[in-house]
mmCIF file of C-alpha atoms in Angstrom:
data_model
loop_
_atom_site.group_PDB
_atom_site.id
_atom_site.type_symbol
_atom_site.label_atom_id
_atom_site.label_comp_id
_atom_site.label_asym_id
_atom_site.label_seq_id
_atom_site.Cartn_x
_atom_site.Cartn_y
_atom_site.Cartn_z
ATOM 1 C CA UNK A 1 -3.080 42.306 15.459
ATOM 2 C CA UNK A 2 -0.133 41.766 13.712
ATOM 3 C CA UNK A 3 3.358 43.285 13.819
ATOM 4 C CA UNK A 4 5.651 44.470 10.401
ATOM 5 C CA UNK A 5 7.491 41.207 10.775
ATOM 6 C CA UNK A 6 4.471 38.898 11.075
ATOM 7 C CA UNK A 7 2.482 40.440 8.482
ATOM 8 C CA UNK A 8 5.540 39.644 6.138
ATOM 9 C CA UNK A 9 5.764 36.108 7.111
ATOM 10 C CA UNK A 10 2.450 36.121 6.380
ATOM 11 C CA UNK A 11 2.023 37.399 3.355
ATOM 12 C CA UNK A 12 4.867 34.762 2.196
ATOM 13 C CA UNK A 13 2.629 32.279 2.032
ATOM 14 C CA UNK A 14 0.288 30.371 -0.746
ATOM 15 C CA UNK A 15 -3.116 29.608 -1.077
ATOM 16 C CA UNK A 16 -2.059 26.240 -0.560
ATOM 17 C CA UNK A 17 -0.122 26.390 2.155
ATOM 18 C CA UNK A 18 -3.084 27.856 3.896
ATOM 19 C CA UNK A 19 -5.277 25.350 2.601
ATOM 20 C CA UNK A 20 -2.816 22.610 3.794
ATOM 21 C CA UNK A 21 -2.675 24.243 7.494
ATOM 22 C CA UNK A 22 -6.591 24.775 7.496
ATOM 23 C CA UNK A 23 -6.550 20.928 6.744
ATOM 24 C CA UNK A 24 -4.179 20.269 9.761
ATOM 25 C CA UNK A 25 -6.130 21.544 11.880
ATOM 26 C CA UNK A 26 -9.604 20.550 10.930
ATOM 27 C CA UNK A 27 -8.037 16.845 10.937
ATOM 28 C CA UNK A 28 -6.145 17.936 14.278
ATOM 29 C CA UNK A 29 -9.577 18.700 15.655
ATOM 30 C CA UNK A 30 -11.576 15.546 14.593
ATOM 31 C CA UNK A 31 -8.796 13.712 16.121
ATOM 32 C CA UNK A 32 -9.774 14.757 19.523
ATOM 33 C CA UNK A 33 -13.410 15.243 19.188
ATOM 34 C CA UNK A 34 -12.713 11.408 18.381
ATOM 35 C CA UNK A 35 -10.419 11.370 21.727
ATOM 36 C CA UNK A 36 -13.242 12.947 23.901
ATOM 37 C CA UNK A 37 -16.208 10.211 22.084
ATOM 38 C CA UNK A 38 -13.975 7.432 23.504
ATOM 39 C CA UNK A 39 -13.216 9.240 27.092
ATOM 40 C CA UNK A 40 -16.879 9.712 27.606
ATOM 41 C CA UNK A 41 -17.881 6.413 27.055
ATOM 42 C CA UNK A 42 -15.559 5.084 29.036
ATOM 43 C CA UNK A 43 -16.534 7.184 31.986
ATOM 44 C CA UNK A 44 -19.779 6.583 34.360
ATOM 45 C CA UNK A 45 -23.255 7.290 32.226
ATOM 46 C CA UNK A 46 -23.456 10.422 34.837
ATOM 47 C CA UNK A 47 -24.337 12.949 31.654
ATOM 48 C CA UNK A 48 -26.352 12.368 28.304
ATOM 49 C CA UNK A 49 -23.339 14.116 26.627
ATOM 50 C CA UNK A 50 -22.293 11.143 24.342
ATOM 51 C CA UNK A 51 -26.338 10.262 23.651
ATOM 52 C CA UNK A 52 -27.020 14.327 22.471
ATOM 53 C CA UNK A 53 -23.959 13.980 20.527
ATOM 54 C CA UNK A 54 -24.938 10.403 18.409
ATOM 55 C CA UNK A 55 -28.672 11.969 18.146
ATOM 56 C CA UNK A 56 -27.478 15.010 16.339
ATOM 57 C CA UNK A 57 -25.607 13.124 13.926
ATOM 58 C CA UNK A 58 -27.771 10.173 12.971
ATOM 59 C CA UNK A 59 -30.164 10.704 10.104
ATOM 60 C CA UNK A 60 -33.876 10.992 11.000
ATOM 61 C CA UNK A 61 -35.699 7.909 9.430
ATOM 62 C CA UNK A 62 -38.707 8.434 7.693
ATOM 63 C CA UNK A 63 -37.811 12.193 6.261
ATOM 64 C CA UNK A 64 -37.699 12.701 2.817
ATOM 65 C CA UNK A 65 -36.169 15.374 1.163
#
């Protein structure tokens, strides 16, 4: 997957630089998944898309743990 010189670029780096790149791009990513919320509800109700999405992440009431 990797060629000599990659693999030694690589291997040059921390834990924490890879900890600072994985949090990059996890914040990189719920940048646009906050991008794509706002496009779709600007855009005709033709698809559920945005309604499946707010379902999944709002807490069923009543449930106990």
């Amino acid at each position: 997957m990797f060629d000599a010189k990659q693999m030694e670029w690589f291997n040059q780096l921390s834990a924490e630089d890879l900890a600072i790149l994985g949090a990059g791009f996890t914040t990189l990513g719920d940048f646009f998944a906050f991008l794509a919320l706002i496009r779709a509800k600007q855009e005709p109700k033709e698809n559920n898309f945005v309604a499946l999405v707010r379902a999944k992440q709002e807490p069923t009431k009543g449930k106990k743990k």
